[in-house]
């Protein structure tokens, strides 16, 4: 399946001047393409002119340098008592949801063989570093989800690099959220006023997508080249989770509240929803001990 690439530039040029109802037909069509693609695939490829490759390269270079450090050094930034929501998550901690979610396993088995992802057999072998982007709430029931960031010693550029790339990704997500809301027939701010867990807010019309990391022939060639050039072999991705504020309430919005599936998405505090997800994948309640 080929996903269309959505160029955000036309929308960004006019988004501050108009509400969703005032957009010209061409931009409304672009917004409809965003919501349609999310509904059909749960994924979206976008091009944002505000996000130059050099900023991503700066982030990746720093993270490669960090992950090349000894495990003993990296574990100093581990915070299991905060559900690993800041600092580093070592390999072998997180459990892939597809390994423990029976409903998801049934859906995967129902897929055509050529599209079925590989089924994990144990904990995730990747390392992750969690860095909160944006201000923390002054008053919240969910302190563990809104804790102070962790900065490793010896990386004076850490905060500036993380925030530079993180804020640019959030800006892109906010534009996409506005476009999706317009495409779904909601107000422009329907998602951005909360940020988003779109599956809940659309009563399942837009299902949360899963992802699979695969090794292709191009990956193997890249590894060979990196070895020859004595470069890092760590694969770094700048994954950003854009959540609704922890103390906000998730519920289907607008006409989605009338959906026959709305009963599956009752009003739920966003922080409780996130904590449930963290428990399923072994991040909440984990002691961090080998």
Tab-separated table of C-alpha atoms in Angstrom:
chain	number	residue	atom	x	y	z
A	1	UNK	CA	0.000	0.000	0.000
A	2	UNK	CA	1.323	3.429	-0.980
A	3	UNK	CA	0.443	6.219	1.462
A	4	UNK	CA	0.002	9.675	-0.067
A	5	UNK	CA	2.386	12.370	1.155
A	6	UNK	CA	0.413	15.327	2.527
A	7	UNK	CA	2.216	18.644	1.984
A	8	UNK	CA	1.243	20.908	4.883
A	9	UNK	CA	2.508	24.093	3.190
A	10	UNK	CA	-0.802	25.108	1.511
A	11	UNK	CA	-2.696	24.707	4.787
A	12	UNK	CA	-0.040	26.459	6.886
A	13	UNK	CA	-0.160	29.477	4.566
A	14	UNK	CA	-3.777	30.184	5.503
A	15	UNK	CA	-4.534	28.314	8.734
A	16	UNK	CA	-4.207	31.354	10.995
A	17	UNK	CA	-6.602	33.410	8.882
A	18	UNK	CA	-9.548	31.051	8.491
A	19	UNK	CA	-11.709	28.645	10.442
A	20	UNK	CA	-12.573	25.264	8.968
A	21	UNK	CA	-15.830	26.536	7.473
A	22	UNK	CA	-14.057	29.348	5.615
A	23	UNK	CA	-11.394	27.263	3.866
A	24	UNK	CA	-11.500	27.203	0.092
A	25	UNK	CA	-12.593	23.949	-1.592
A	26	UNK	CA	-9.036	22.901	-2.444
A	27	UNK	CA	-7.856	23.110	1.160
A	28	UNK	CA	-11.023	21.414	2.418
A	29	UNK	CA	-10.293	18.606	-0.023
A	30	UNK	CA	-6.760	18.336	1.406
A	31	UNK	CA	-8.219	18.114	4.931
A	32	UNK	CA	-10.617	15.405	3.759
A	33	UNK	CA	-7.652	13.487	2.358
A	34	UNK	CA	-6.015	13.614	5.803
A	35	UNK	CA	-9.074	12.268	7.649
A	36	UNK	CA	-9.764	9.671	4.931
A	37	UNK	CA	-6.201	8.346	5.046
A	38	UNK	CA	-6.246	8.159	8.857
A	39	UNK	CA	-9.560	6.295	8.798
A	40	UNK	CA	-8.437	3.810	6.156
A	41	UNK	CA	-4.862	3.190	7.312
A	42	UNK	CA	-4.296	4.644	10.808
A	43	UNK	CA	-1.123	6.274	9.439
A	44	UNK	CA	-0.144	9.451	7.617
A	45	UNK	CA	2.942	10.747	5.796
A	46	UNK	CA	3.367	14.511	5.896
A	47	UNK	CA	5.847	17.085	4.614
A	48	UNK	CA	6.269	20.157	6.809
A	49	UNK	CA	8.417	23.002	5.421
A	50	UNK	CA	9.190	24.093	9.000
A	51	UNK	CA	11.071	20.843	9.734
A	52	UNK	CA	14.426	20.858	7.901
A	53	UNK	CA	16.468	17.676	7.724
A	54	UNK	CA	19.425	19.356	9.462
A	55	UNK	CA	17.456	19.611	12.716
A	56	UNK	CA	16.610	15.913	12.562
A	57	UNK	CA	20.258	15.109	11.777
A	58	UNK	CA	21.362	17.100	14.819
A	59	UNK	CA	18.985	15.083	16.996
A	60	UNK	CA	20.013	11.722	15.517
A	61	UNK	CA	23.736	12.478	15.849
A	62	UNK	CA	23.326	13.289	19.546
A	63	UNK	CA	21.211	10.209	20.243
A	64	UNK	CA	23.656	7.920	18.445
A	65	UNK	CA	26.399	9.339	20.655
A	66	UNK	CA	24.254	8.705	23.750
A	67	UNK	CA	23.286	5.127	22.891
A	68	UNK	CA	26.928	4.296	22.129
A	69	UNK	CA	27.647	4.885	25.843
A	70	UNK	CA	28.095	1.854	28.160
A	71	UNK	CA	24.898	0.347	29.567
A	72	UNK	CA	26.034	1.212	33.088
A	73	UNK	CA	26.099	4.906	32.161
A	74	UNK	CA	22.727	4.814	30.423
A	75	UNK	CA	21.026	3.065	33.333
A	76	UNK	CA	21.765	6.108	35.489
A	77	UNK	CA	18.937	7.801	33.570
A	78	UNK	CA	16.480	4.942	34.200
A	79	UNK	CA	13.314	5.883	36.164
A	80	UNK	CA	11.132	2.750	36.588
A	81	UNK	CA	9.248	4.326	39.538
A	82	UNK	CA	7.985	6.940	37.053
A	83	UNK	CA	6.747	4.260	34.638
A	84	UNK	CA	9.755	5.022	32.366
A	85	UNK	CA	7.965	8.185	31.207
A	86	UNK	CA	11.190	10.185	31.549
A	87	UNK	CA	14.746	9.027	30.992
A	88	UNK	CA	15.884	5.772	29.466
A	89	UNK	CA	14.025	2.482	29.015
A	90	UNK	CA	16.564	-0.366	28.611
A	91	UNK	CA	16.156	-3.303	26.290
A	92	UNK	CA	14.088	-6.217	27.568
A	93	UNK	CA	11.653	-4.094	29.586
A	94	UNK	CA	8.721	-3.128	27.375
A	95	UNK	CA	6.455	-5.954	26.190
A	96	UNK	CA	4.963	-5.500	22.696
A	97	UNK	CA	1.193	-5.130	22.961
A	98	UNK	CA	0.658	-7.673	20.189
A	99	UNK	CA	2.275	-10.278	22.442
A	100	UNK	CA	-0.315	-9.916	25.222
A	101	UNK	CA	-3.449	-8.481	23.562
A	102	UNK	CA	-5.649	-11.397	22.436
A	103	UNK	CA	-8.071	-9.175	20.505
A	104	UNK	CA	-5.183	-7.714	18.546
A	105	UNK	CA	-3.789	-11.175	17.882
A	106	UNK	CA	-7.147	-12.232	16.397
A	107	UNK	CA	-7.131	-9.210	14.090
A	108	UNK	CA	-3.585	-9.990	12.976
A	109	UNK	CA	-4.464	-13.619	12.225
A	110	UNK	CA	-7.417	-12.421	10.142
A	111	UNK	CA	-5.137	-10.382	7.871
A	112	UNK	CA	-3.974	-11.840	4.531
A	113	UNK	CA	-0.741	-13.764	5.039
A	114	UNK	CA	1.294	-11.360	2.919
A	115	UNK	CA	0.329	-8.439	5.186
A	116	UNK	CA	0.667	-10.099	8.569
A	117	UNK	CA	3.452	-8.637	10.740
A	118	UNK	CA	5.957	-10.850	12.511
A	119	UNK	CA	4.741	-11.909	15.949
A	120	UNK	CA	7.158	-10.973	18.762
A	121	UNK	CA	8.245	-13.775	21.059
A	122	UNK	CA	9.455	-11.773	24.060
A	123	UNK	CA	10.220	-8.323	25.473
A	124	UNK	CA	11.258	-5.538	23.130
A	125	UNK	CA	15.021	-5.499	22.367
A	126	UNK	CA	15.124	-1.744	21.759
A	127	UNK	CA	16.298	1.040	24.055
A	128	UNK	CA	14.240	4.236	24.328
A	129	UNK	CA	14.757	7.680	25.797
A	130	UNK	CA	11.646	9.590	26.915
A	131	UNK	CA	11.804	13.392	26.879
A	132	UNK	CA	8.764	15.503	27.627
A	133	UNK	CA	8.250	18.382	25.204
A	134	UNK	CA	6.244	21.353	26.425
A	135	UNK	CA	5.219	22.694	29.836
A	136	UNK	CA	4.067	20.420	32.641
A	137	UNK	CA	0.733	21.115	34.372
A	138	UNK	CA	1.017	22.960	37.685
A	139	UNK	CA	-1.671	20.747	39.213
A	140	UNK	CA	-2.276	17.144	38.156
A	141	UNK	CA	-3.421	13.803	39.555
A	142	UNK	CA	-0.794	12.064	37.429
A	143	UNK	CA	2.622	13.174	38.672
A	144	UNK	CA	4.348	10.114	37.196
A	145	UNK	CA	3.161	11.120	33.705
A	146	UNK	CA	4.326	14.718	34.123
A	147	UNK	CA	7.684	14.407	35.891
A	148	UNK	CA	10.765	16.574	35.530
A	149	UNK	CA	12.998	15.611	32.571
A	150	UNK	CA	16.217	13.651	32.990
A	151	UNK	CA	19.390	15.054	31.382
A	152	UNK	CA	22.467	12.784	31.108
A	153	UNK	CA	25.827	14.172	32.190
A	154	UNK	CA	28.268	15.125	29.466
A	155	UNK	CA	25.609	16.300	26.989
A	156	UNK	CA	25.386	20.099	27.372
A	157	UNK	CA	23.443	20.368	24.102
A	158	UNK	CA	20.789	17.862	25.255
A	159	UNK	CA	17.876	20.125	26.207
A	160	UNK	CA	18.226	22.532	23.289
A	161	UNK	CA	18.515	19.701	20.772
A	162	UNK	CA	15.591	17.743	22.189
A	163	UNK	CA	13.328	20.787	22.431
A	164	UNK	CA	14.228	22.148	18.990
A	165	UNK	CA	13.218	18.990	17.164
A	166	UNK	CA	10.426	18.107	19.593
A	167	UNK	CA	8.605	21.431	19.266
A	168	UNK	CA	8.827	21.252	15.482
A	169	UNK	CA	7.248	17.793	15.495
A	170	UNK	CA	4.495	19.001	17.815
A	171	UNK	CA	3.816	21.921	15.469
A	172	UNK	CA	3.440	19.462	12.591
A	173	UNK	CA	1.111	17.248	14.652
A	174	UNK	CA	-1.041	20.244	15.610
A	175	UNK	CA	-1.447	21.177	11.940
A	176	UNK	CA	-2.391	17.587	11.088
A	177	UNK	CA	-4.839	17.489	14.022
A	178	UNK	CA	-6.545	20.654	12.774
A	179	UNK	CA	-6.768	19.292	9.244
A	180	UNK	CA	-8.101	15.945	10.466
A	181	UNK	CA	-10.763	17.664	12.579
A	182	UNK	CA	-11.934	19.707	9.577
A	183	UNK	CA	-11.931	16.576	7.410
A	184	UNK	CA	-14.019	14.723	10.009
A	185	UNK	CA	-16.576	17.543	9.999
A	186	UNK	CA	-15.595	18.868	13.437
A	187	UNK	CA	-14.405	22.316	14.471
A	188	UNK	CA	-10.798	23.180	13.619
A	189	UNK	CA	-9.795	23.118	17.316
A	190	UNK	CA	-11.702	19.931	18.196
A	191	UNK	CA	-8.515	17.870	18.623
A	192	UNK	CA	-5.875	20.532	19.322
A	193	UNK	CA	-7.805	21.960	22.263
A	194	UNK	CA	-7.055	18.640	23.957
A	195	UNK	CA	-4.352	17.239	21.723
A	196	UNK	CA	-5.487	13.800	20.822
A	197	UNK	CA	-6.160	10.160	21.231
A	198	UNK	CA	-8.130	10.195	17.982
A	199	UNK	CA	-9.571	6.669	18.218
A	200	UNK	CA	-11.397	7.598	21.436
A	201	UNK	CA	-12.504	11.007	20.169
A	202	UNK	CA	-13.922	9.537	16.939
A	203	UNK	CA	-15.598	6.541	18.638
A	204	UNK	CA	-13.412	4.118	16.705
A	205	UNK	CA	-13.952	5.668	13.268
A	206	UNK	CA	-10.191	6.221	13.146
A	207	UNK	CA	-8.450	3.211	14.707
A	208	UNK	CA	-5.073	3.602	16.415
A	209	UNK	CA	-2.410	2.252	14.091
A	210	UNK	CA	0.358	-0.148	15.091
A	211	UNK	CA	3.837	-0.150	13.602
A	212	UNK	CA	6.435	-2.789	12.823
A	213	UNK	CA	10.168	-2.233	12.434
A	214	UNK	CA	11.550	-4.416	9.648
A	215	UNK	CA	14.989	-5.140	8.209
A	216	UNK	CA	15.100	-4.899	4.419
A	217	UNK	CA	17.904	-5.355	1.896
A	218	UNK	CA	18.445	-1.579	2.020
A	219	UNK	CA	18.846	-1.838	5.801
A	220	UNK	CA	21.533	-4.500	5.420
A	221	UNK	CA	23.348	-2.394	2.821
A	222	UNK	CA	23.202	0.641	5.139
A	223	UNK	CA	24.711	-1.445	7.945
A	224	UNK	CA	27.562	-2.517	5.668
A	225	UNK	CA	28.285	1.080	4.634
A	226	UNK	CA	28.149	2.315	8.247
A	227	UNK	CA	30.588	-0.440	9.258
A	228	UNK	CA	32.985	0.505	6.483
A	229	UNK	CA	32.833	4.181	7.496
A	230	UNK	CA	33.152	3.367	11.206
A	231	UNK	CA	29.827	5.067	11.955
A	232	UNK	CA	27.309	4.212	14.657
A	233	UNK	CA	25.145	1.138	14.067
A	234	UNK	CA	22.372	2.384	16.349
A	235	UNK	CA	19.091	2.961	14.514
A	236	UNK	CA	17.539	6.116	15.964
A	237	UNK	CA	13.989	7.294	15.284
A	238	UNK	CA	12.471	10.528	16.551
A	239	UNK	CA	9.151	9.103	17.736
A	240	UNK	CA	6.876	11.632	19.426
A	241	UNK	CA	3.679	10.801	21.329
A	242	UNK	CA	1.196	13.703	21.256
A	243	UNK	CA	-1.167	13.093	24.172
A	244	UNK	CA	-4.201	14.810	25.560
A	245	UNK	CA	-3.395	16.501	28.868
A	246	UNK	CA	-3.442	13.846	31.615
A	247	UNK	CA	-6.331	15.361	33.565
A	248	UNK	CA	-8.590	15.971	30.537
A	249	UNK	CA	-11.510	13.644	29.784
A	250	UNK	CA	-11.561	11.516	26.636
A	251	UNK	CA	-14.953	11.040	24.973
A	252	UNK	CA	-16.338	10.934	21.423
A	253	UNK	CA	-16.687	14.453	19.986
A	254	UNK	CA	-19.450	16.092	17.943
A	255	UNK	CA	-21.369	13.750	15.647
A	256	UNK	CA	-19.149	10.830	16.721
A	257	UNK	CA	-21.036	10.843	20.050
A	258	UNK	CA	-24.028	9.471	18.079
A	259	UNK	CA	-22.040	6.587	16.614
A	260	UNK	CA	-23.319	3.075	17.427
A	261	UNK	CA	-19.792	2.346	18.676
A	262	UNK	CA	-19.702	5.316	21.073
A	263	UNK	CA	-20.625	3.092	24.020
A	264	UNK	CA	-17.233	1.360	23.640
A	265	UNK	CA	-15.559	4.708	24.368
A	266	UNK	CA	-17.065	6.001	27.641
A	267	UNK	CA	-15.771	9.219	29.247
A	268	UNK	CA	-12.314	8.344	30.584
A	269	UNK	CA	-9.603	10.456	32.157
A	270	UNK	CA	-6.678	10.606	29.716
A	271	UNK	CA	-4.153	9.879	32.475
A	272	UNK	CA	-6.008	6.699	33.473
A	273	UNK	CA	-6.096	5.599	29.840
A	274	UNK	CA	-2.328	6.095	29.495
A	275	UNK	CA	-1.618	4.273	32.772
A	276	UNK	CA	-3.678	1.289	31.566
A	277	UNK	CA	-1.633	1.195	28.364
A	278	UNK	CA	1.621	1.388	30.333
A	279	UNK	CA	0.526	-1.515	32.526
A	280	UNK	CA	-0.241	-3.681	29.489
A	281	UNK	CA	3.226	-3.151	28.002
A	282	UNK	CA	5.016	-3.693	31.348
A	283	UNK	CA	6.143	-0.099	31.983
A	284	UNK	CA	3.914	0.690	34.971
A	285	UNK	CA	4.756	-1.384	38.025
A	286	UNK	CA	8.113	-2.539	36.678
A	287	UNK	CA	10.835	-2.327	39.356
A	288	UNK	CA	13.671	-1.953	36.872
A	289	UNK	CA	15.559	-4.873	38.396
A	290	UNK	CA	17.114	-7.388	35.965
